[in-house]
Coordinates of C-alpha atoms and ligand atoms in Angstrom, one line a residue:
M1206 CA 10.3 -26.2 13.2
S1207 CA 11.0 -22.6 12.0
T1208 CA 12.7 -21.6 8.7
G1209 CA 11.7 -18.0 9.4
L1210 CA 9.3 -18.3 6.4
P1211 CA 5.7 -19.6 6.3
M1212 CA 4.7 -22.6 4.2
V1213 CA 3.0 -21.4 1.0
V1214 CA -0.4 -22.5 -0.1
R1215 CA -2.0 -20.2 -2.7
D1216 CA -5.6 -19.1 -2.8
P1217 CA -6.5 -18.1 -6.4
A1218 CA -9.4 -16.0 -5.2
L1219 CA -7.0 -13.5 -3.7
P1220 CA -4.9 -10.7 -5.3
A1221 CA -1.5 -11.8 -6.6
R1222 CA 0.2 -8.8 -5.1
V1223 CA -0.4 -6.5 -2.2
R1224 CA 1.1 -3.1 -1.6
V1225 CA 1.7 -2.6 2.1
H1226 CA 1.3 1.0 3.2
E1227 CA 3.7 1.2 6.2
V1228 CA 2.4 3.6 8.9
G1229 CA 4.7 2.8 11.9
A1230 CA 6.8 6.0 11.7
R1231 CA 3.6 8.1 11.7
D1232 CA 0.7 6.2 13.3
G1233 CA 3.1 4.3 15.5
L1234 CA 5.3 7.0 16.8
Q1235 CA 2.6 9.6 17.1
N1236 CA 1.4 7.7 20.1
E1237 CA 4.6 7.2 22.0
S1238 CA 4.6 8.9 25.4
G1239 CA 8.4 9.6 25.1
L1240 CA 9.8 11.6 22.2
V1241 CA 11.8 9.5 19.8
P1242 CA 15.0 11.3 18.6
V1243 CA 14.9 12.3 15.0
D1244 CA 18.1 10.2 14.2
V1245 CA 16.2 7.1 15.4
K1246 CA 13.2 8.0 13.3
A1247 CA 15.4 8.5 10.2
E1248 CA 17.1 5.2 10.7
F1249 CA 13.7 3.5 11.2
V1250 CA 12.4 4.8 7.9
T1251 CA 15.6 3.9 6.1
R1252 CA 15.6 0.4 7.5
L1253 CA 12.0 -0.1 6.6
A1254 CA 12.9 0.9 3.0
A1255 CA 15.8 -1.5 3.0
A1256 CA 13.4 -4.3 4.1
G1257 CA 11.4 -3.7 0.9
L1258 CA 8.6 -1.4 2.0
T1259 CA 7.9 0.9 -0.9
T1260 CA 5.3 3.2 0.7
I1261 CA 6.3 4.5 4.1
E1262 CA 4.2 7.2 5.8
A1263 CA 7.0 9.4 7.2
T1264 CA 5.3 12.0 9.5
S1265 CA 2.5 14.6 9.8
F1266 CA 2.5 18.3 9.2
V1267 CA -0.1 18.9 11.9
H1268 CA -0.1 21.4 14.8
P1269 CA 2.9 20.6 16.9
K1270 CA 1.0 21.2 20.1
W1271 CA -1.6 18.6 19.1
V1272 CA 1.0 15.9 18.2
P1273 CA 4.4 16.9 19.8
Q1274 CA 5.8 13.5 18.9
L1275 CA 5.9 14.6 15.2
A1276 CA 7.0 18.2 15.8
D1277 CA 10.3 17.4 14.1
A1278 CA 8.6 16.8 10.7
E1279 CA 10.7 19.7 9.1
E1280 CA 13.9 18.0 10.3
L1281 CA 13.0 14.4 9.5
F1282 CA 11.3 14.7 6.1
P1283 CA 14.2 16.2 4.1
R1284 CA 16.5 13.6 5.5
V1285 CA 14.4 10.6 4.4
R1286 CA 13.4 12.3 1.1
D1287 CA 17.0 12.7 0.1
A1288 CA 18.1 9.3 1.4
L1289 CA 15.3 7.3 -0.3
P1290 CA 14.6 8.8 -3.8
G1291 CA 12.6 5.7 -5.1
V1292 CA 10.4 5.3 -2.0
R1293 CA 6.9 6.8 -1.7
L1294 CA 6.8 8.9 1.5
P1295 CA 3.3 10.2 2.1
V1296 CA 2.7 12.7 4.9
L1297 CA -0.5 13.7 6.8
V1298 CA -1.7 17.3 6.3
P1299 CA -4.9 18.5 8.0
N1300 CA -5.2 21.9 6.4
E1301 CA -3.6 24.4 4.0
R1302 CA -1.0 25.3 6.5
G1303 CA 0.1 21.7 6.7
L1304 CA 0.0 21.4 2.9
D1305 CA 2.3 24.5 2.6
R1306 CA 4.8 22.9 5.0
A1307 CA 4.7 19.7 3.0
L1308 CA 5.1 21.4 -0.4
A1309 CA 7.9 23.5 0.9
L1310 CA 9.9 20.3 1.5
G1311 CA 9.0 18.7 -1.8
A1312 CA 6.5 16.1 -0.5
R1313 CA 4.9 14.2 -3.5
E1314 CA 2.1 12.5 -1.5
V1315 CA -0.2 13.8 1.1
A1316 CA -3.1 12.5 3.1
V1317 CA -6.1 14.3 4.7
F1318 CA -7.9 12.5 7.5
A1319 CA -11.6 12.8 8.0
S1320 CA -13.9 11.1 10.5
A1321 CA -17.2 9.2 9.9
T1322 CA -18.4 10.4 13.3
E1323 CA -18.9 13.9 14.8
S1324 CA -17.3 13.0 18.1
F1325 CA -14.0 12.0 16.6
A1326 CA -14.0 14.9 14.1
R1327 CA -14.3 17.2 17.1
A1328 CA -11.7 15.4 19.2
N1329 CA -9.1 15.0 16.4
L1330 CA -9.6 18.1 14.3
N1331 CA -11.5 20.5 16.5
R1332 CA -14.2 20.6 13.8
T1333 CA -17.5 19.1 12.9
V1334 CA -17.5 16.6 10.0
D1335 CA -18.8 19.3 7.6
E1336 CA -16.2 21.8 8.8
S1337 CA -13.4 19.4 8.5
L1338 CA -14.4 18.4 4.9
A1339 CA -14.6 22.2 4.1
M1340 CA -11.0 22.4 5.5
F1341 CA -9.8 19.5 3.3
A1342 CA -11.4 20.7 0.0
P1343 CA -8.8 23.4 -0.8
V1344 CA -6.0 21.1 0.5
V1345 CA -7.0 18.3 -2.0
S1346 CA -7.6 20.6 -4.9
R1347 CA -4.3 22.4 -4.4
A1348 CA -2.4 19.1 -3.9
V1349 CA -3.9 17.8 -7.2
E1350 CA -2.9 21.0 -9.0
H1351 CA 0.7 20.4 -7.8
G1352 CA 0.5 16.9 -9.2
L1353 CA 0.6 15.2 -5.8
T1354 CA -1.0 11.9 -5.0
V1355 CA -3.7 12.4 -2.3
R1356 CA -5.0 9.8 0.1
G1357 CA -8.2 10.4 2.1
Y1358 CA -8.3 8.6 5.4
L1359 CA -11.7 8.0 7.0
S1360 CA -11.5 7.2 10.7
M1361 CA -14.2 5.4 12.9
C1362 CA -15.6 3.4 10.0
F1363 CA -16.9 0.6 12.2
G1364 CA -17.2 1.8 15.8
D1365 CA -16.6 5.0 17.8
P1366 CA -15.7 5.2 21.5
W1367 CA -18.3 7.9 22.1
E1368 CA -21.0 6.9 19.7
G1369 CA -20.8 3.1 19.5
A1370 CA -21.6 1.3 16.3
V1371 CA -21.3 3.5 13.2
P1372 CA -23.9 2.9 10.5
V1373 CA -22.5 1.7 7.1
E1374 CA -24.5 4.4 5.3
Q1375 CA -22.9 7.1 7.3
V1376 CA -19.5 5.8 6.4
V1377 CA -20.4 5.5 2.7
A1378 CA -21.7 9.1 2.7
V1379 CA -18.4 10.6 3.9
C1380 CA -16.3 8.3 1.6
R1381 CA -18.4 9.6 -1.3
R1382 CA -17.6 13.2 -0.3
L1383 CA -13.8 12.4 0.0
A1384 CA -13.9 10.6 -3.4
D1385 CA -15.7 13.5 -5.1
M1386 CA -13.2 16.0 -3.6
G1387 CA -10.5 14.3 -5.7
C1388 CA -8.8 11.9 -3.3
D1389 CA -7.0 9.2 -5.3
E1390 CA -7.3 6.6 -2.6
L1391 CA -9.5 6.1 0.4
S1392 CA -8.2 4.3 3.5
L1393 CA -10.9 2.9 5.7
G1394 CA -9.9 3.2 9.3
D1395 CA -11.0 0.9 12.1
T1396 CA -9.4 3.4 14.6
I1397 CA -10.3 1.5 17.8
G1398 CA -10.1 -2.0 16.3
V1399 CA -13.7 -3.1 16.8
A1400 CA -14.5 -4.4 13.3
T1401 CA -15.1 -8.0 12.6
P1402 CA -15.0 -9.6 9.1
G1403 CA -18.7 -9.6 8.3
H1404 CA -18.8 -5.9 9.1
V1405 CA -15.8 -5.3 6.8
S1406 CA -17.5 -7.2 4.0
A1407 CA -20.8 -5.3 4.5
L1408 CA -19.0 -2.0 4.2
L1409 CA -17.0 -3.0 1.1
T1410 CA -20.2 -4.2 -0.5
A1411 CA -22.0 -1.0 0.3
L1412 CA -19.1 1.1 -1.1
E1413 CA -19.1 -1.0 -4.3
Q1414 CA -22.8 -0.4 -4.7
A1415 CA -22.1 3.4 -4.2
G1416 CA -19.6 3.2 -7.1
I1417 CA -16.4 3.2 -4.9
G1418 CA -14.7 0.0 -6.0
S1419 CA -11.9 -1.9 -4.2
G1420 CA -9.3 -0.7 -6.6
R1421 CA -9.5 2.8 -5.0
L1422 CA -9.6 1.5 -1.4
A1423 CA -7.1 0.6 1.3
V1424 CA -7.8 -0.9 4.7
H1425 CA -6.4 0.4 8.0
F1426 CA -7.0 -2.0 10.9
H1427 CA -6.0 -1.5 14.5
D1428 CA -5.7 -4.8 16.4
T1429 CA -7.4 -4.1 19.8
Y1430 CA -9.4 -7.3 19.7
G1431 CA -7.1 -9.4 17.6
Q1432 CA -9.3 -9.1 14.5
A1433 CA -7.0 -7.2 12.2
L1434 CA -5.8 -10.1 10.2
A1435 CA -9.2 -11.7 9.8
N1436 CA -10.5 -8.3 8.7
T1437 CA -7.7 -8.0 6.2
L1438 CA -8.5 -11.4 4.7
A1439 CA -12.1 -10.3 4.4
A1440 CA -11.0 -7.2 2.5
L1441 CA -8.6 -9.2 0.2
R1442 CA -11.5 -11.4 -0.7
H1443 CA -13.3 -8.2 -1.9
G1444 CA -10.3 -7.4 -4.1
V1445 CA -8.6 -4.8 -1.9
S1446 CA -4.9 -4.9 -2.5
T1447 CA -3.5 -2.0 -0.5
V1448 CA -3.2 -2.7 3.2
D1449 CA -2.0 -0.4 6.0
A1450 CA 0.2 -1.8 8.7
S1451 CA 2.7 -0.7 11.3
A1452 CA 6.1 -2.4 11.8
G1453 CA 6.1 -4.3 15.1
G1454 CA 2.5 -3.3 15.7
L1455 CA 3.4 0.2 17.0
G1456 CA 0.7 2.7 17.4
G1457 CA -2.7 4.0 18.5
C1458 CA -4.2 7.4 18.2
P1459 CA -3.6 10.2 20.7
Y1460 CA -7.2 11.4 20.3
A1461 CA -9.0 8.1 20.6
K1462 CA -7.9 6.5 23.9
S1463 CA -9.2 3.1 23.2
A1464 CA -7.1 2.7 20.0
T1465 CA -4.2 0.3 20.3
G1466 CA -1.5 -0.5 17.8
N1467 CA -2.1 -1.1 14.1
L1468 CA -2.0 -4.5 12.5
A1469 CA 1.7 -5.5 12.7
T1470 CA 3.4 -5.4 9.4
E1471 CA 5.2 -8.7 10.2
D1472 CA 1.9 -10.5 11.1
L1473 CA 0.4 -9.3 7.8
V1474 CA 3.5 -10.3 5.7
W1475 CA 3.6 -13.7 7.3
M1476 CA 0.0 -14.3 6.2
L1477 CA 0.4 -12.8 2.7
H1478 CA 3.5 -14.8 2.0
G1479 CA 1.9 -17.9 3.3
L1480 CA -0.9 -17.2 0.8
G1481 CA 1.7 -16.8 -2.0
I1482 CA 0.9 -13.1 -2.3
E1483 CA 3.9 -11.0 -3.4
T1484 CA 4.8 -8.0 -1.3
G1485 CA 8.5 -7.4 -2.1
I1486 CA 9.2 -7.4 1.7
D1487 CA 12.1 -9.3 3.4
L1488 CA 10.5 -10.5 6.6
G1489 CA 13.9 -11.1 8.3
L1490 CA 15.1 -7.6 7.7
L1491 CA 11.7 -6.2 8.8
T1492 CA 11.6 -8.2 12.0
A1493 CA 15.2 -7.1 12.8
T1494 CA 14.1 -3.5 12.3
S1495 CA 11.1 -3.9 14.7
A1496 CA 13.2 -5.7 17.3
W1497 CA 15.8 -2.8 17.0
M1498 CA 13.0 -0.2 17.4
A1499 CA 11.5 -2.2 20.4
G1500 CA 15.0 -1.8 22.0
H1501 CA 14.8 1.9 21.6
L1502 CA 11.3 2.1 23.0
G1503 CA 12.2 -0.1 25.9
R1504 CA 9.4 -2.7 25.5
P1505 CA 8.9 -5.8 23.4
S1506 CA 6.9 -5.7 20.2
P1507 CA 3.3 -6.9 20.5
S1508 CA 3.6 -8.6 17.1
R1509 CA 3.3 -12.4 17.4
T1510 CA 5.5 -12.8 14.3
V1511 CA 8.2 -10.6 15.6
R1512 CA 8.2 -12.5 18.9
A1513 CA 8.2 -15.9 17.2
L1514 CA 11.0 -15.0 14.7
A1515 CA 13.1 -13.1 17.3
G1516 CA 12.7 -16.1 19.7
A1517 CA 13.7 -18.6 17.0
A1518 CA 16.7 -16.4 16.1
A1519 CA 17.8 -16.3 19.8
S1520 CA 17.5 -20.1 20.3
H1521 CA 19.4 -20.7 17.0
K1522 CA 22.2 -18.5 18.4
E1523 CA 22.3 -20.4 21.7
S1524 CA 22.3 -23.9 20.0
Ligands
LIG2951 P1 -7.0 24.2 15.7 O1 -6.5 24.5 17.1 O2 -8.5 24.3 15.5 O3 -6.2 25.2 14.7 O4 -6.5 22.8 15.3 P2 -6.6 26.5 14.0 O5 -6.9 26.3 12.6 O6 -7.6 27.3 14.8 O7 -5.2 27.3 14.1 C1 -4.6 27.6 15.4 C2 -3.2 27.9 15.2 O8 -2.5 26.7 14.8 C3 -2.8 28.9 14.2 O9 -1.7 29.6 14.7 C4 -2.4 28.1 13.0 O10 -1.5 28.8 12.1 C5 -1.7 27.0 13.7 P3 -1.8 31.1 15.2 O11 -2.3 31.9 14.1 O12 -2.8 31.1 16.4 O13 -0.4 31.5 15.7 N1 -1.8 25.8 12.8 C6 -0.8 25.0 12.4 N2 0.6 25.1 12.7 C7 1.4 24.2 12.1 N3 0.9 23.2 11.2 C8 -0.4 23.1 11.0 C9 -1.3 24.0 11.6 N4 -2.6 24.2 11.5 C10 -2.9 25.3 12.3 N5 -0.8 22.2 10.1 C11 -5.8 21.2 13.6 C12 -6.8 22.2 14.0 C13 -6.4 20.4 12.4 C14 -4.6 22.0 13.1 C15 -5.5 20.3 14.8 O14 -6.6 19.8 15.3 C16 -4.5 19.2 14.5 O15 -3.3 19.5 14.2 N6 -5.0 18.0 14.5 C17 -4.2 16.8 14.2 C18 -4.5 15.6 15.0 C19 -3.8 14.4 14.6 O16 -2.7 14.5 14.0 N7 -4.3 13.2 14.9 C20 -3.7 12.0 14.6 C21 -3.8 11.6 13.1 S1 -5.3 10.9 12.6 C22 -5.1 9.2 13.0 O17 -4.2 8.8 13.6 C23 -6.1 8.3 12.4 C24 -5.6 7.5 11.2 O18 -4.5 6.7 11.6 C25 -6.7 6.5 10.7 C26 -7.4 5.7 11.7 O19 -6.7 4.9 12.4 O20 -8.6 5.8 11.8 C27 -5.2 8.4 10.1
LIG2952 MG1 -4.6 4.7 12.6

């Protein structure tokens, strides 16, 4: 049996609505070994918006030598900005140079991206944790002055490929500094996908005790060990209602080799809709978009929901 929709059984302990922060065009495509043409990227973002995504991370204004996959940001951003006036289109900016590039193109939302560990700060930003926070401080204050919404990502919140398990207090301390800097929202990154639900719960409890409540938090899970949905459910139980995900499960991080794709947006939406949680997303349109993108990338989507729904659609056509 497949109607293309999950059966709905509500859980009153969970939020009534979740905002999905779609990262496929940025976190997903930054990790592709081949360069994706800008026309395909623009169509991807436009189709994601048509599927009901209201926050779509479009690209990054980072050093083009560090992430050549997103070197076309100046070409892509104006196209999607003009085509999708009602859609939130955040972009990553590591420093003032990145912020200048984003401001010049009229970006309204930016994200800085810190690390809870020294090893990843060095690998991803060529800086220590302190140096990278010093680099972000003027970015955040200038962005706020310009009336922009600012997200602060924090990577390696659970485990780090070089340092192993990351102590909760270490994560809370860097979150505190990002919050004090003026970030509107903090996104907790499980960059290499090693978190499990008890660990998520422990971190959210510690953040709450440190005065950083779930209303200001988003979660960003990669699915290396198949824990991303379970971890998301643990976060929803703590009242988190902003969840990052990547259409079709695209992704990884070029500077953390053990990172695989993000939680697939379709897998997330199937669970949320099954729980009666509103997202505003049309799962059929979203799945068709990921299947189309998988065709461009030349390999099937790792998302279980994309595979199940695409398989059901194919057998429906045959019968
Ligand atoms: P650096 O080499 O230390 O740069 O890189 P620098 O500050 O020494 O500057 C060197 C040159 O780069 C200068 O040019 C700058 O102008 C130029 P020169 O004067 O020599 O001609 N430059 C730039 N050019 C264009 N745009 C810029 C820019 N900045 C400097 N923004 C830097 C430092 C931060 C720039 C570099 O390390 C970088 O770009 N890193 C980005 C890495 C990245 O994008 N990683 C992936 C995103 S993070 C992620 O995926 C994790 C996340 O998903 C959450 C999770 O899963 O955990 C968010
Ligand atoms: Mg990520």
